[in-house]
PDB file of C-alpha atoms in Angstrom:
ATOM      1  CA  UNK A 229     150.248 123.163 138.356  1.00 48.00           C
ATOM      2  CA  UNK A 230     151.178 123.190 134.782  1.00 54.00           C
ATOM      3  CA  UNK A 231     152.320 119.249 134.916  1.00 53.00           C
ATOM      4  CA  UNK A 232     148.944 118.083 136.751  1.00 53.00           C
ATOM      5  CA  UNK A 233     147.085 119.766 133.759  1.00 58.00           C
ATOM      6  CA  UNK A 234     149.135 118.036 130.992  1.00 63.00           C
ATOM      7  CA  UNK A 235     147.502 114.388 131.645  1.00 61.00           C
ATOM      8  CA  UNK A 236     143.730 115.852 131.129  1.00 65.00           C
ATOM      9  CA  UNK A 237     142.216 116.194 127.383  1.00 70.00           C
ATOM     10  CA  UNK A 238     139.218 117.227 126.424  1.00 71.00           C
ATOM     11  CA  UNK A 239     137.851 113.947 125.336  1.00 70.00           C
ATOM     12  CA  UNK A 240     135.811 113.947 128.405  1.00 71.00           C
ATOM     13  CA  UNK A 241     133.444 116.722 126.999  1.00 73.00           C
ATOM     14  CA  UNK A 242     133.967 115.706 123.280  1.00 73.00           C
ATOM     15  CA  UNK A 243     132.866 111.780 123.823  1.00 74.00           C
ATOM     16  CA  UNK A 244     129.444 112.424 125.038  1.00 74.00           C
ATOM     17  CA  UNK A 245     128.502 114.303 121.774  1.00 72.00           C
ATOM     18  CA  UNK A 246     130.010 111.881 119.352  1.00 75.00           C
ATOM     19  CA  UNK A 247     128.130 108.928 121.125  1.00 77.00           C
ATOM     20  CA  UNK A 248     124.795 110.214 120.997  1.00 78.00           C
ATOM     21  CA  UNK A 249     124.566 109.647 117.037  1.00 80.00           C
ATOM     22  CA  UNK A 250     126.149 106.828 117.423  1.00 79.00           C
ATOM     23  CA  UNK A 251     123.655 105.328 119.908  1.00 81.00           C
ATOM     24  CA  UNK A 252     120.438 106.886 117.968  1.00 82.00           C
ATOM     25  CA  UNK A 253     121.846 105.039 114.614  1.00 85.00           C
ATOM     26  CA  UNK A 254     122.029 102.084 116.337  1.00 83.00           C
ATOM     27  CA  UNK A 255     118.491 102.083 117.927  1.00 85.00           C
ATOM     28  CA  UNK A 256     117.185 102.614 114.220  1.00 85.00           C
ATOM     29  CA  UNK A 257     119.182 100.122 113.015  1.00 86.00           C
ATOM     30  CA  UNK A 258     117.806  97.782 115.246  1.00 84.00           C
ATOM     31  CA  UNK A 259     114.939  98.922 114.935  1.00 80.00           C
ATOM     32  CA  UNK A 260     114.413  98.268 111.347  1.00 82.00           C
ATOM     33  CA  UNK A 261     115.813  95.128 111.605  1.00 75.00           C
ATOM     34  CA  UNK A 262     112.742  94.049 113.740  1.00 78.00           C
ATOM     35  CA  UNK A 263     110.242  96.004 111.296  1.00 74.00           C
ATOM     36  CA  UNK A 264     111.823  93.653 108.449  1.00 73.00           C
ATOM     37  CA  UNK A 265     111.369  90.488 110.365  1.00 72.00           C
ATOM     38  CA  UNK A 266     107.839  91.014 111.978  1.00 68.00           C
ATOM     39  CA  UNK A 267     105.766  88.675 110.631  1.00 56.00           C
ATOM     40  CA  UNK A 268     102.326  89.925 111.664  1.00 52.00           C
ATOM     41  CA  UNK A 269     101.380  91.936 108.894  1.00 52.00           C
ATOM     42  CA  UNK A 270      98.273  91.376 106.264  1.00 52.00           C
ATOM     43  CA  UNK A 271      99.058  88.548 103.758  1.00 47.00           C
ATOM     44  CA  UNK A 272      96.619  90.430 101.397  1.00 43.00           C
ATOM     45  CA  UNK A 273      98.526  93.937 102.434  1.00 54.00           C
ATOM     46  CA  UNK A 274     102.055  92.475 101.433  1.00 57.00           C
ATOM     47  CA  UNK A 275     100.997  91.153  98.004  1.00 72.00           C
ATOM     48  CA  UNK A 276     100.243  87.878  98.596  1.00 85.00           C
ATOM     49  CA  UNK A 277      97.387  85.537  96.999  1.00 89.00           C
ATOM     50  CA  UNK A 278      94.553  84.867  99.689  1.00 93.00           C
ATOM     51  CA  UNK A 279      91.146  82.910  99.058  1.00 94.00           C
ATOM     52  CA  UNK A 280      87.953  84.603  98.684  1.00 96.00           C
ATOM     53  CA  UNK A 281      84.260  83.523  98.047  1.00 96.00           C
ATOM     54  CA  UNK A 282      83.538  82.785  94.512  1.00 95.00           C
ATOM     55  CA  UNK A 283      81.358  85.695  94.456  1.00 95.00           C
ATOM     56  CA  UNK A 284      83.036  88.170  95.220  1.00 96.00           C
ATOM     57  CA  UNK A 285      86.130  87.444  92.509  1.00 96.00           C
ATOM     58  CA  UNK A 286      83.511  87.338  90.079  1.00 96.00           C
ATOM     59  CA  UNK A 287      81.176  90.369  91.199  1.00 96.00           C
ATOM     60  CA  UNK A 288      84.447  92.257  91.449  1.00 97.00           C
ATOM     61  CA  UNK A 289      84.523  91.613  87.136  1.00 96.00           C
ATOM     62  CA  UNK A 290      80.227  92.111  87.220  1.00 95.00           C
ATOM     63  CA  UNK A 291      80.164  88.429  86.725  1.00 95.00           C
ATOM     64  CA  UNK A 292      77.578  85.697  88.414  1.00 95.00           C
ATOM     65  CA  UNK A 293      78.910  81.953  89.078  1.00 95.00           C
ATOM     66  CA  UNK A 294      76.590  80.566  86.171  1.00 92.00           C
ATOM     67  CA  UNK A 295      74.393  77.913  87.951  1.00 89.00           C
ATOM     68  CA  UNK A 296      75.542  74.666  86.256  1.00 92.00           C
ATOM     69  CA  UNK A 297      78.851  75.860  87.154  1.00 94.00           C
ATOM     70  CA  UNK A 298      81.474  74.764  90.265  1.00 94.00           C
ATOM     71  CA  UNK A 299      83.695  77.845  91.043  1.00 92.00           C
ATOM     72  CA  UNK A 300      87.226  77.123  92.937  1.00 91.00           C
ATOM     73  CA  UNK A 301      90.316  78.648  93.545  1.00 92.00           C
ATOM     74  CA  UNK A 302      88.955  81.937  94.060  1.00 95.00           C
ATOM     75  CA  UNK A 303      91.916  84.454  95.101  1.00 96.00           C
ATOM     76  CA  UNK A 304      92.547  88.020  95.566  1.00 96.00           C
ATOM     77  CA  UNK A 305      95.986  89.827  95.356  1.00 95.00           C
ATOM     78  CA  UNK A 306      96.561  93.545  96.535  1.00 92.00           C
ATOM     79  CA  UNK A 307      99.029  95.850  95.951  1.00 89.00           C
ATOM     80  CA  UNK A 308      99.521  98.686  93.898  1.00 90.00           C
ATOM     81  CA  UNK A 309      96.333  97.516  91.607  1.00 93.00           C
ATOM     82  CA  UNK A 310      93.493  94.660  92.860  1.00 95.00           C
ATOM     83  CA  UNK A 311      94.001  91.305  90.870  1.00 96.00           C
ATOM     84  CA  UNK A 312      90.792  88.955  91.374  1.00 97.00           C
ATOM     85  CA  UNK A 313      90.650  85.080  89.927  1.00 97.00           C
ATOM     86  CA  UNK A 314      88.213  82.300  89.856  1.00 97.00           C
ATOM     87  CA  UNK A 315      88.360  78.688  88.608  1.00 97.00           C
ATOM     88  CA  UNK A 316      85.069  77.534  87.149  1.00 96.00           C
ATOM     89  CA  UNK A 317      84.227  74.126  85.913  1.00 97.00           C
ATOM     90  CA  UNK A 318      81.059  73.905  83.384  1.00 96.00           C
ATOM     91  CA  UNK A 319      79.366  72.624  80.715  1.00 96.00           C
ATOM     92  CA  UNK A 320      80.968  73.234  77.711  1.00 94.00           C
ATOM     93  CA  UNK A 321      77.684  74.133  75.432  1.00 95.00           C
ATOM     94  CA  UNK A 322      76.747  77.027  78.026  1.00 95.00           C
ATOM     95  CA  UNK A 323      79.909  78.752  78.000  1.00 95.00           C
ATOM     96  CA  UNK A 324      79.251  81.158  75.105  1.00 94.00           C
ATOM     97  CA  UNK A 325      75.660  81.909  76.568  1.00 94.00           C
ATOM     98  CA  UNK A 326      77.425  82.914  79.802  1.00 96.00           C
ATOM     99  CA  UNK A 327      79.976  85.472  78.298  1.00 95.00           C
ATOM    100  CA  UNK A 328      77.084  86.610  75.878  1.00 94.00           C
ATOM    101  CA  UNK A 329      74.533  86.964  78.887  1.00 94.00           C
ATOM    102  CA  UNK A 330      77.351  88.414  81.082  1.00 95.00           C
ATOM    103  CA  UNK A 331      79.133  90.857  78.404  1.00 95.00           C
ATOM    104  CA  UNK A 332      76.444  91.924  76.279  1.00 94.00           C
ATOM    105  CA  UNK A 333      78.292  94.639  74.717  1.00 94.00           C
ATOM    106  CA  UNK A 334      81.529  92.624  75.007  1.00 93.00           C
ATOM    107  CA  UNK A 335      83.292  91.833  71.619  1.00 91.00           C
ATOM    108  CA  UNK A 336      82.790  88.280  70.730  1.00 90.00           C
ATOM    109  CA  UNK A 337      84.631  85.170  71.925  1.00 89.00           C
ATOM    110  CA  UNK A 338      88.078  84.614  69.983  1.00 89.00           C
ATOM    111  CA  UNK A 339      88.635  81.463  68.996  1.00 87.00           C
ATOM    112  CA  UNK A 340      92.482  80.543  68.540  1.00 73.00           C
ATOM    113  CA  UNK A 341      95.255  78.076  70.714  1.00 64.00           C
ATOM    114  CA  UNK A 342      98.231  78.805  72.176  1.00 68.00           C
ATOM    115  CA  UNK A 343      98.214  81.559  75.368  1.00 73.00           C
ATOM    116  CA  UNK A 344      94.162  81.962  74.400  1.00 81.00           C
ATOM    117  CA  UNK A 345      92.894  77.916  74.598  1.00 81.00           C
ATOM    118  CA  UNK A 346      89.703  77.095  72.863  1.00 87.00           C
ATOM    119  CA  UNK A 347      88.077  80.271  73.471  1.00 93.00           C
ATOM    120  CA  UNK A 348      88.997  84.251  75.055  1.00 93.00           C
ATOM    121  CA  UNK A 349      87.443  87.213  76.049  1.00 94.00           C
ATOM    122  CA  UNK A 350      89.105  90.295  76.846  1.00 94.00           C
ATOM    123  CA  UNK A 351      86.385  93.224  78.238  1.00 95.00           C
ATOM    124  CA  UNK A 352      87.408  96.577  78.901  1.00 94.00           C
ATOM    125  CA  UNK A 353      84.893  99.418  80.224  1.00 89.00           C
ATOM    126  CA  UNK A 354      86.028 100.991  76.395  1.00 92.00           C
ATOM    127  CA  UNK A 355      84.987  97.586  74.746  1.00 91.00           C
ATOM    128  CA  UNK A 356      81.755  96.314  76.992  1.00 88.00           C
ATOM    129  CA  UNK A 357      82.943  95.953  80.724  1.00 92.00           C
ATOM    130  CA  UNK A 358      79.774  96.908  83.069  1.00 90.00           C
ATOM    131  CA  UNK A 359      79.817 100.229  84.653  1.00 89.00           C
ATOM    132  CA  UNK A 360      78.873  97.835  87.898  1.00 88.00           C
ATOM    133  CA  UNK A 361      82.613  96.318  87.427  1.00 92.00           C
ATOM    134  CA  UNK A 362      84.971  97.676  89.962  1.00 94.00           C
ATOM    135  CA  UNK A 363      88.097  95.868  87.435  1.00 95.00           C
ATOM    136  CA  UNK A 364      89.192  97.620  84.277  1.00 95.00           C
ATOM    137  CA  UNK A 365      90.038  94.677  82.311  1.00 96.00           C
ATOM    138  CA  UNK A 366      87.977  91.113  82.830  1.00 96.00           C
ATOM    139  CA  UNK A 367      90.079  88.444  80.893  1.00 95.00           C
ATOM    140  CA  UNK A 368      88.364  84.592  80.452  1.00 95.00           C
ATOM    141  CA  UNK A 369      90.513  81.743  79.213  1.00 95.00           C
ATOM    142  CA  UNK A 370      88.373  78.696  78.339  1.00 94.00           C
ATOM    143  CA  UNK A 371      90.043  75.176  78.068  1.00 93.00           C
ATOM    144  CA  UNK A 372      87.869  72.538  77.050  1.00 92.00           C
ATOM    145  CA  UNK A 373      88.477  69.127  79.435  1.00 93.00           C
ATOM    146  CA  UNK A 374      86.415  66.619  77.497  1.00 93.00           C
ATOM    147  CA  UNK A 375      83.459  66.577  75.534  1.00 93.00           C
ATOM    148  CA  UNK A 376      81.122  67.620  78.235  1.00 95.00           C
ATOM    149  CA  UNK A 377      83.593  70.027  80.220  1.00 96.00           C
ATOM    150  CA  UNK A 378      84.520  73.542  80.110  1.00 95.00           C
ATOM    151  CA  UNK A 379      87.439  74.932  82.356  1.00 96.00           C
ATOM    152  CA  UNK A 380      87.171  78.396  82.839  1.00 96.00           C
ATOM    153  CA  UNK A 381      89.915  80.912  83.807  1.00 96.00           C
ATOM    154  CA  UNK A 382      88.217  84.040  85.069  1.00 96.00           C
ATOM    155  CA  UNK A 383      90.649  86.946  86.035  1.00 96.00           C
ATOM    156  CA  UNK A 384      89.473  90.835  86.837  1.00 96.00           C
ATOM    157  CA  UNK A 385      91.768  93.252  87.507  1.00 96.00           C
ATOM    158  CA  UNK A 386      92.937  96.988  87.973  1.00 95.00           C
ATOM    159  CA  UNK A 387      95.514  99.060  85.991  1.00 86.00           C
TER     160      UNK A 387
END
């Protein structure tokens, strides 16, 4: 009888216990790859910029579109923080009045050059941002396109 037992090993018992973790790990890895390659996730949740109505973008920073301005390129980007942006084209002569009416308690808009452009305004809750703003910071950058028109880049974001 001893000769017949010599060819048998205990691998028949051990093998299923070793194969189980390999199968579970394989299923987890395949699931991870399928999840990573799926593209059904909402673009705004993934951190990509999405187009929004310009009224929404401006309202996030407690602003309204001036009656004589054309708003376009309005976006939102959500991630850890939220950032709205809008581009306005309006008469040059109306920009300062719009800024004073929108942010009456903010510091005066400054002139500069370089990254500031022709005119800049940075407003926070500490220095004049209205309590109705959902944003923590509003930045306005103005460039004069010609003698009559100003290009206003508006951004409002949380920190």
